[in-house]
mmCIF file of C-alpha atoms in Angstrom:
data_model
loop_
_atom_site.group_PDB
_atom_site.id
_atom_site.type_symbol
_atom_site.label_atom_id
_atom_site.label_comp_id
_atom_site.label_asym_id
_atom_site.label_seq_id
_atom_site.Cartn_x
_atom_site.Cartn_y
_atom_site.Cartn_z
ATOM 1 C CA UNK A 1 79.459 76.269 110.807
ATOM 2 C CA UNK A 2 81.945 76.387 113.706
ATOM 3 C CA UNK A 3 82.671 79.648 115.511
ATOM 4 C CA UNK A 4 86.259 80.028 114.234
ATOM 5 C CA UNK A 5 85.219 79.348 110.650
ATOM 6 C CA UNK A 6 82.401 81.897 110.904
ATOM 7 C CA UNK A 7 84.561 84.632 112.435
ATOM 8 C CA UNK A 8 87.269 84.111 109.805
ATOM 9 C CA UNK A 9 84.740 84.328 106.999
ATOM 10 C CA UNK A 10 83.123 87.464 108.460
ATOM 11 C CA UNK A 11 86.531 89.166 108.723
ATOM 12 C CA UNK A 12 87.406 88.242 105.144
ATOM 13 C CA UNK A 13 84.095 89.503 103.780
ATOM 14 C CA UNK A 14 84.332 92.663 105.909
ATOM 15 C CA UNK A 15 87.728 93.552 104.462
ATOM 16 C CA UNK A 16 86.484 92.705 100.956
ATOM 17 C CA UNK A 17 83.623 95.181 101.397
ATOM 18 C CA UNK A 18 86.246 97.771 102.268
ATOM 19 C CA UNK A 19 88.343 96.950 99.188
ATOM 20 C CA UNK A 20 85.280 97.140 96.957
ATOM 21 C CA UNK A 21 84.348 100.480 98.493
ATOM 22 C CA UNK A 22 81.120 99.528 100.273
ATOM 23 C CA UNK A 23 80.295 101.577 103.353
ATOM 24 C CA UNK A 24 82.680 104.314 102.193
ATOM 25 C CA UNK A 25 80.436 107.343 102.281
ATOM 26 C CA UNK A 26 81.716 110.677 103.595
ATOM 27 C CA UNK A 27 84.226 110.418 106.425
ATOM 28 C CA UNK A 28 82.849 110.873 109.918
ATOM 29 C CA UNK A 29 84.032 110.117 113.422
ATOM 30 C CA UNK A 30 80.736 108.395 114.235
ATOM 31 C CA UNK A 31 80.162 104.655 113.702
ATOM 32 C CA UNK A 32 78.502 103.744 110.413
ATOM 33 C CA UNK A 33 75.792 101.205 109.774
ATOM 34 C CA UNK A 34 76.961 98.335 107.600
ATOM 35 C CA UNK A 35 74.575 96.309 105.475
ATOM 36 C CA UNK A 36 75.436 92.604 105.296
ATOM 37 C CA UNK A 37 74.435 89.980 102.743
ATOM 38 C CA UNK A 38 74.751 86.284 103.524
ATOM 39 C CA UNK A 39 76.736 84.791 100.632
ATOM 40 C CA UNK A 40 76.346 81.265 101.905
ATOM 41 C CA UNK A 41 79.103 78.815 102.702
ATOM 42 C CA UNK A 42 81.997 79.472 100.344
ATOM 43 C CA UNK A 43 84.296 76.849 101.870
ATOM 44 C CA UNK A 44 83.664 73.629 103.821
ATOM 45 C CA UNK A 45 83.333 73.650 107.612
ATOM 46 C CA UNK A 46 86.668 73.885 109.374
ATOM 47 C CA UNK A 47 88.401 75.645 106.470
ATOM 48 C CA UNK A 48 89.939 78.949 107.526
ATOM 49 C CA UNK A 49 90.403 81.647 104.888
ATOM 50 C CA UNK A 50 94.048 82.724 104.973
ATOM 51 C CA UNK A 51 94.203 85.199 102.074
ATOM 52 C CA UNK A 52 91.705 87.126 99.975
ATOM 53 C CA UNK A 53 91.761 89.540 97.033
ATOM 54 C CA UNK A 54 89.570 90.625 94.124
ATOM 55 C CA UNK A 55 90.038 90.748 90.367
ATOM 56 C CA UNK A 56 87.487 91.856 87.817
ATOM 57 C CA UNK A 57 84.117 90.679 89.092
ATOM 58 C CA UNK A 58 85.601 87.878 91.138
ATOM 59 C CA UNK A 59 86.431 87.596 94.836
ATOM 60 C CA UNK A 60 89.250 85.099 95.286
ATOM 61 C CA UNK A 61 90.401 83.497 98.513
ATOM 62 C CA UNK A 62 92.401 80.566 99.771
ATOM 63 C CA UNK A 63 93.151 78.469 102.832
ATOM 64 C CA UNK A 64 96.407 77.434 104.471
ATOM 65 C CA UNK A 65 95.213 74.556 106.646
ATOM 66 C CA UNK A 66 93.506 71.318 105.663
ATOM 67 C CA UNK A 67 91.420 71.121 103.578
ATOM 68 C CA UNK A 68 93.606 73.410 101.476
ATOM 69 C CA UNK A 69 91.843 75.053 98.549
ATOM 70 C CA UNK A 70 91.149 78.162 96.527
ATOM 71 C CA UNK A 71 87.751 79.642 95.845
ATOM 72 C CA UNK A 72 86.321 82.231 93.493
ATOM 73 C CA UNK A 73 83.046 84.063 94.050
ATOM 74 C CA UNK A 74 81.460 85.692 90.993
ATOM 75 C CA UNK A 75 79.839 88.825 92.378
ATOM 76 C CA UNK A 76 77.534 89.334 89.378
ATOM 77 C CA UNK A 77 76.265 85.773 88.989
ATOM 78 C CA UNK A 78 76.471 84.951 92.719
ATOM 79 C CA UNK A 79 78.290 81.731 91.832
ATOM 80 C CA UNK A 80 80.864 80.187 94.147
ATOM 81 C CA UNK A 81 83.588 77.908 92.787
ATOM 82 C CA UNK A 82 85.910 75.770 94.881
ATOM 83 C CA UNK A 83 89.253 74.407 93.743
ATOM 84 C CA UNK A 84 91.060 71.840 95.888
ATOM 85 C CA UNK A 85 94.839 72.268 95.913
ATOM 86 C CA UNK A 86 97.860 70.344 97.108
ATOM 87 C CA UNK A 87 99.423 73.465 98.637
ATOM 88 C CA UNK A 88 98.674 75.950 101.392
ATOM 89 C CA UNK A 89 97.791 79.438 100.147
ATOM 90 C CA UNK A 90 100.063 82.123 101.559
ATOM 91 C CA UNK A 91 99.449 85.358 99.634
ATOM 92 C CA UNK A 92 97.313 86.483 96.696
ATOM 93 C CA UNK A 93 97.524 89.443 94.334
ATOM 94 C CA UNK A 94 95.649 90.262 91.096
ATOM 95 C CA UNK A 95 97.293 89.049 87.878
ATOM 96 C CA UNK A 96 94.843 90.441 85.308
ATOM 97 C CA UNK A 97 91.079 90.995 84.967
ATOM 98 C CA UNK A 98 90.288 87.308 85.387
ATOM 99 C CA UNK A 99 93.102 85.674 87.360
ATOM 100 C CA UNK A 100 95.380 86.032 90.365
ATOM 101 C CA UNK A 101 98.906 85.113 91.410
ATOM 102 C CA UNK A 102 99.173 82.718 94.347
ATOM 103 C CA UNK A 103 102.227 82.403 96.582
ATOM 104 C CA UNK A 104 102.294 79.201 98.629
ATOM 105 C CA UNK A 105 103.432 78.135 102.086
ATOM 106 C CA UNK A 106 105.499 74.975 102.445
ATOM 107 C CA UNK A 107 107.242 73.242 105.344
ATOM 108 C CA UNK A 108 110.600 71.742 104.528
ATOM 109 C CA UNK A 109 109.891 72.073 100.814
ATOM 110 C CA UNK A 110 109.921 74.644 98.030
ATOM 111 C CA UNK A 111 107.128 77.177 97.876
ATOM 112 C CA UNK A 112 105.725 77.938 94.425
ATOM 113 C CA UNK A 113 104.090 80.734 92.481
ATOM 114 C CA UNK A 114 100.866 79.801 90.691
ATOM 115 C CA UNK A 115 98.402 81.499 88.356
ATOM 116 C CA UNK A 116 94.756 80.786 89.169
ATOM 117 C CA UNK A 117 91.704 81.587 87.018
ATOM 118 C CA UNK A 118 88.541 80.920 89.051
ATOM 119 C CA UNK A 119 86.091 80.934 86.108
ATOM 120 C CA UNK A 120 87.856 78.047 84.374
ATOM 121 C CA UNK A 121 89.499 76.437 87.434
ATOM 122 C CA UNK A 122 92.817 76.728 85.562
ATOM 123 C CA UNK A 123 95.798 76.469 87.904
ATOM 124 C CA UNK A 124 99.260 76.896 86.360
ATOM 125 C CA UNK A 125 102.514 76.272 88.242
ATOM 126 C CA UNK A 126 104.911 79.131 87.443
ATOM 127 C CA UNK A 127 107.850 77.712 89.358
ATOM 128 C CA UNK A 128 109.684 77.693 92.669
ATOM 129 C CA UNK A 129 110.189 80.803 94.800
ATOM 130 C CA UNK A 130 113.567 79.649 96.195
ATOM 131 C CA UNK A 131 112.182 79.494 99.763
ATOM 132 C CA UNK A 132 109.560 77.736 101.877
ATOM 133 C CA UNK A 133 107.078 80.518 102.585
ATOM 134 C CA UNK A 134 105.860 83.291 100.293
ATOM 135 C CA UNK A 135 105.041 86.219 102.588
ATOM 136 C CA UNK A 136 105.125 89.176 100.179
ATOM 137 C CA UNK A 137 103.771 89.348 96.629
ATOM 138 C CA UNK A 138 103.467 92.354 94.308
ATOM 139 C CA UNK A 139 103.470 93.142 90.590
ATOM 140 C CA UNK A 140 105.891 95.883 89.563
ATOM 141 C CA UNK A 141 105.419 98.590 86.952
ATOM 142 C CA UNK A 142 107.511 96.378 84.664
ATOM 143 C CA UNK A 143 104.928 93.582 84.882
ATOM 144 C CA UNK A 144 107.271 91.312 86.798
ATOM 145 C CA UNK A 145 106.191 89.515 89.971
ATOM 146 C CA UNK A 146 108.222 90.140 93.125
ATOM 147 C CA UNK A 147 108.183 87.567 95.923
ATOM 148 C CA UNK A 148 109.647 87.970 99.411
ATOM 149 C CA UNK A 149 110.008 84.979 101.664
ATOM 150 C CA UNK A 150 110.869 83.227 104.874
ATOM 151 C CA UNK A 151 112.979 81.693 106.257
ATOM 152 C CA UNK A 152 116.143 82.337 104.307
ATOM 153 C CA UNK A 153 115.584 85.993 103.424
ATOM 154 C CA UNK A 154 115.047 85.113 99.777
ATOM 155 C CA UNK A 155 113.847 87.697 97.280
ATOM 156 C CA UNK A 156 112.829 86.358 93.874
ATOM 157 C CA UNK A 157 111.485 87.831 90.633
ATOM 158 C CA UNK A 158 109.312 86.104 88.051
ATOM 159 C CA UNK A 159 109.075 87.498 84.506
ATOM 160 C CA UNK A 160 105.799 86.385 82.848
ATOM 161 C CA UNK A 161 107.009 87.671 79.470
ATOM 162 C CA UNK A 162 109.827 85.105 79.370
ATOM 163 C CA UNK A 163 108.549 82.619 81.966
ATOM 164 C CA UNK A 164 111.884 82.880 83.795
ATOM 165 C CA UNK A 165 113.035 83.517 87.363
ATOM 166 C CA UNK A 166 115.743 85.733 88.809
ATOM 167 C CA UNK A 167 116.634 84.395 92.237
ATOM 168 C CA UNK A 168 118.277 87.268 94.115
ATOM 169 C CA UNK A 169 118.875 85.270 97.278
ATOM 170 C CA UNK A 170 119.279 87.216 100.509
ATOM 171 C CA UNK A 171 119.100 90.948 99.812
ATOM 172 C CA UNK A 172 119.315 92.220 103.428
ATOM 173 C CA UNK A 173 122.190 90.887 105.523
ATOM 174 C CA UNK A 174 120.477 90.749 108.925
ATOM 175 C CA UNK A 175 116.933 89.806 107.964
ATOM 176 C CA UNK A 176 115.734 86.291 107.252
ATOM 177 C CA UNK A 177 111.987 86.913 107.262
ATOM 178 C CA UNK A 178 110.864 89.287 104.538
ATOM 179 C CA UNK A 179 107.163 89.927 104.968
ATOM 180 C CA UNK A 180 104.873 92.347 103.091
ATOM 181 C CA UNK A 181 105.556 93.943 99.671
ATOM 182 C CA UNK A 182 104.003 96.917 97.853
ATOM 183 C CA UNK A 183 104.706 98.759 94.605
ATOM 184 C CA UNK A 184 104.687 102.561 94.894
ATOM 185 C CA UNK A 185 104.161 105.316 92.319
ATOM 186 C CA UNK A 186 107.919 105.833 91.985
ATOM 187 C CA UNK A 187 108.281 102.286 90.587
ATOM 188 C CA UNK A 188 110.215 101.070 93.624
ATOM 189 C CA UNK A 189 109.272 97.857 95.407
ATOM 190 C CA UNK A 190 108.909 98.488 99.148
ATOM 191 C CA UNK A 191 108.944 95.752 101.756
ATOM 192 C CA UNK A 192 108.834 95.097 105.478
ATOM 193 C CA UNK A 193 110.611 92.552 107.645
ATOM 194 C CA UNK A 194 109.613 90.632 110.751
ATOM 195 C CA UNK A 195 111.255 88.754 113.594
ATOM 196 C CA UNK A 196 112.623 85.271 113.170
ATOM 197 C CA UNK A 197 113.564 82.570 115.650
ATOM 198 C CA UNK A 198 117.107 82.048 114.417
ATOM 199 C CA UNK A 199 120.182 84.280 114.231
ATOM 200 C CA UNK A 200 120.382 86.930 112.899
ATOM 201 C CA UNK A 201 117.070 88.053 114.363
ATOM 202 C CA UNK A 202 116.254 91.301 112.596
ATOM 203 C CA UNK A 203 112.993 92.888 113.718
ATOM 204 C CA UNK A 204 110.549 95.145 111.882
ATOM 205 C CA UNK A 205 112.185 97.331 109.252
ATOM 206 C CA UNK A 206 111.246 99.056 105.997
ATOM 207 C CA UNK A 207 113.347 98.603 102.865
ATOM 208 C CA UNK A 208 113.128 99.291 99.153
ATOM 209 C CA UNK A 209 114.229 97.387 96.074
ATOM 210 C CA UNK A 210 115.128 99.168 92.853
ATOM 211 C CA UNK A 211 114.067 97.054 89.832
ATOM 212 C CA UNK A 212 116.355 99.025 87.509
ATOM 213 C CA UNK A 213 119.569 98.559 89.481
ATOM 214 C CA UNK A 214 118.777 95.412 91.438
ATOM 215 C CA UNK A 215 119.856 97.129 94.674
ATOM 216 C CA UNK A 216 118.095 96.749 98.009
ATOM 217 C CA UNK A 217 118.319 99.542 100.583
ATOM 218 C CA UNK A 218 117.387 99.301 104.254
ATOM 219 C CA UNK A 219 115.464 102.505 104.984
ATOM 220 C CA UNK A 220 114.283 102.595 108.594
ATOM 221 C CA UNK A 221 113.536 100.606 111.705
ATOM 222 C CA UNK A 222 109.768 100.711 112.079
ATOM 223 C CA UNK A 223 109.743 99.972 115.809
ATOM 224 C CA UNK A 224 112.649 99.160 118.110
ATOM 225 C CA UNK A 225 112.871 95.638 119.483
ATOM 226 C CA UNK A 226 111.799 92.293 118.110
ATOM 227 C CA UNK A 227 108.657 93.214 116.182
ATOM 228 C CA UNK A 228 106.611 92.033 113.213
ATOM 229 C CA UNK A 229 105.358 94.068 110.269
ATOM 230 C CA UNK A 230 103.006 91.941 108.191
ATOM 231 C CA UNK A 231 101.102 94.619 106.290
ATOM 232 C CA UNK A 232 102.238 97.243 103.783
ATOM 233 C CA UNK A 233 99.789 98.926 101.395
ATOM 234 C CA UNK A 234 100.158 101.584 98.719
ATOM 235 C CA UNK A 235 97.482 104.284 98.877
ATOM 236 C CA UNK A 236 96.781 105.982 95.508
ATOM 237 C CA UNK A 237 95.015 108.850 97.304
ATOM 238 C CA UNK A 238 98.218 110.354 98.690
ATOM 239 C CA UNK A 239 100.829 108.027 97.117
ATOM 240 C CA UNK A 240 102.039 106.984 100.544
ATOM 241 C CA UNK A 241 102.646 103.561 102.093
ATOM 242 C CA UNK A 242 100.640 102.451 105.116
ATOM 243 C CA UNK A 243 101.663 99.553 107.322
ATOM 244 C CA UNK A 244 101.369 97.901 110.697
ATOM 245 C CA UNK A 245 103.751 96.812 113.416
ATOM 246 C CA UNK A 246 102.983 94.435 116.274
ATOM 247 C CA UNK A 247 104.112 91.429 118.366
ATOM 248 C CA UNK A 248 103.839 91.542 122.156
ATOM 249 C CA UNK A 249 102.630 95.132 121.985
ATOM 250 C CA UNK A 250 99.518 97.140 121.223
ATOM 251 C CA UNK A 251 99.489 97.149 117.392
ATOM 252 C CA UNK A 252 100.394 100.441 115.758
ATOM 253 C CA UNK A 253 100.000 101.951 112.307
ATOM 254 C CA UNK A 254 102.677 103.830 110.412
ATOM 255 C CA UNK A 255 102.962 105.757 107.159
ATOM 256 C CA UNK A 256 105.932 106.357 104.861
ATOM 257 C CA UNK A 257 106.012 108.914 102.060
ATOM 258 C CA UNK A 258 108.403 107.962 99.223
ATOM 259 C CA UNK A 259 108.042 111.519 97.891
ATOM 260 C CA UNK A 260 109.398 112.899 101.174
ATOM 261 C CA UNK A 261 111.874 110.352 102.538
ATOM 262 C CA UNK A 262 113.228 112.970 104.927
ATOM 263 C CA UNK A 263 110.086 112.452 107.041
ATOM 264 C CA UNK A 264 111.129 108.832 107.663
ATOM 265 C CA UNK A 265 108.607 106.567 109.427
ATOM 266 C CA UNK A 266 105.630 108.489 110.795
ATOM 267 C CA UNK A 267 103.782 106.803 113.651
ATOM 268 C CA UNK A 268 99.984 107.025 113.365
ATOM 269 C CA UNK A 269 99.378 105.647 116.842
ATOM 270 C CA UNK A 270 97.983 102.536 118.459
ATOM 271 C CA UNK A 271 95.044 100.568 117.107
ATOM 272 C CA UNK A 272 92.848 99.526 120.012
ATOM 273 C CA UNK A 273 94.129 99.033 123.544
ATOM 274 C CA UNK A 274 94.995 95.338 123.774
ATOM 275 C CA UNK A 275 98.361 93.767 123.039
ATOM 276 C CA UNK A 276 98.281 91.460 120.045
ATOM 277 C CA UNK A 277 99.317 90.867 116.459
ATOM 278 C CA UNK A 278 98.184 92.321 113.165
ATOM 279 C CA UNK A 279 98.486 89.369 110.844
ATOM 280 C CA UNK A 280 98.770 89.421 107.027
ATOM 281 C CA UNK A 281 95.638 90.593 105.256
ATOM 282 C CA UNK A 282 94.245 92.517 108.218
ATOM 283 C CA UNK A 283 94.591 95.911 106.527
ATOM 284 C CA UNK A 284 92.954 97.312 103.391
ATOM 285 C CA UNK A 285 92.844 100.590 101.475
ATOM 286 C CA UNK A 286 89.380 101.486 100.156
ATOM 287 C CA UNK A 287 88.898 103.203 96.771
ATOM 288 C CA UNK A 288 88.303 106.507 98.598
ATOM 289 C CA UNK A 289 91.771 106.278 100.183
ATOM 290 C CA UNK A 290 90.687 105.509 103.718
ATOM 291 C CA UNK A 291 92.730 102.849 105.525
ATOM 292 C CA UNK A 292 90.910 100.070 107.385
ATOM 293 C CA UNK A 293 92.463 97.739 109.908
ATOM 294 C CA UNK A 294 91.168 94.829 111.964
ATOM 295 C CA UNK A 295 92.570 94.659 115.478
ATOM 296 C CA UNK A 296 91.340 92.734 118.498
ATOM 297 C CA UNK A 297 88.174 91.674 116.704
ATOM 298 C CA UNK A 298 87.304 95.307 115.923
ATOM 299 C CA UNK A 299 87.478 97.303 112.683
ATOM 300 C CA UNK A 300 89.177 100.703 112.710
ATOM 301 C CA UNK A 301 89.587 103.353 110.048
ATOM 302 C CA UNK A 302 92.138 106.062 109.384
ATOM 303 C CA UNK A 303 91.305 108.853 106.936
ATOM 304 C CA UNK A 304 94.349 110.596 105.369
ATOM 305 C CA UNK A 305 92.067 113.513 104.441
ATOM 306 C CA UNK A 306 91.061 114.008 108.082
ATOM 307 C CA UNK A 307 94.149 113.082 110.115
ATOM 308 C CA UNK A 308 92.793 114.985 113.122
ATOM 309 C CA UNK A 309 90.136 112.319 113.574
ATOM 310 C CA UNK A 310 92.806 109.728 114.275
ATOM 311 C CA UNK A 311 91.708 106.124 114.152
ATOM 312 C CA UNK A 312 87.953 105.764 114.220
ATOM 313 C CA UNK A 313 86.252 102.630 115.478
ATOM 314 C CA UNK A 314 83.517 101.587 113.065
#
């Protein structure tokens, strides 16, 4: 197994352990010992995992470079299933107890939304997303699927009850790359934006979309300058949103509280000391509410219950 493939797999499994709550004993500023199990080779050599999630007893992941494929790992039966695809996997989010939604990446073509059930290898095309790249994917309280995209600023909504799409088009005038999405307790859909190489070149900002009114509101600039914000996660522990901002800077974490919008964006400080990017999927919220982030090859943790500890290297 080549070095890049191995490091990508280790990162994916490490974040999955966080999502599943392993290694989440009482918070402490000291490093913790992590127990590792070798799950074997879940994808062929040279295949880089681009996205990962979990649903029911299944770990689901996908790749964005050749050979492009999806895989499902049954945690109870220790069975790995591979599914070759014709598309690059961009983002994943749980659909129900046995399947996931898949947003694809395309170059010069239409990206699609798919439904994938690992246990049966069923893969259903749910239609076009009205853009090339699916960068954000979340399920709202109304059961609809919200997709944010690059490189035309498109925001699209899929209704599984009617199998229909509502293509909103560009919802923010100066932003062509809509990145992460998250659904908060208030029922609003929150999203981040990132830089783009064409005009207008909006940087990292936070916005919200109201499913009831169909209105999008730009809330705050996350960090001044041309920046990228690829991660945005809802934390049930405190009902706040946690995200990252990076690009030609030391990556930083931020938090936004929809219950107290007057606090605006709260900076939680730098993660690590080296300049770099926090790419999609490099943050996770564990069941105990602690926020984990991979930066510079290291894994850090922030505990909302113990903010005085800051970010702890684990």
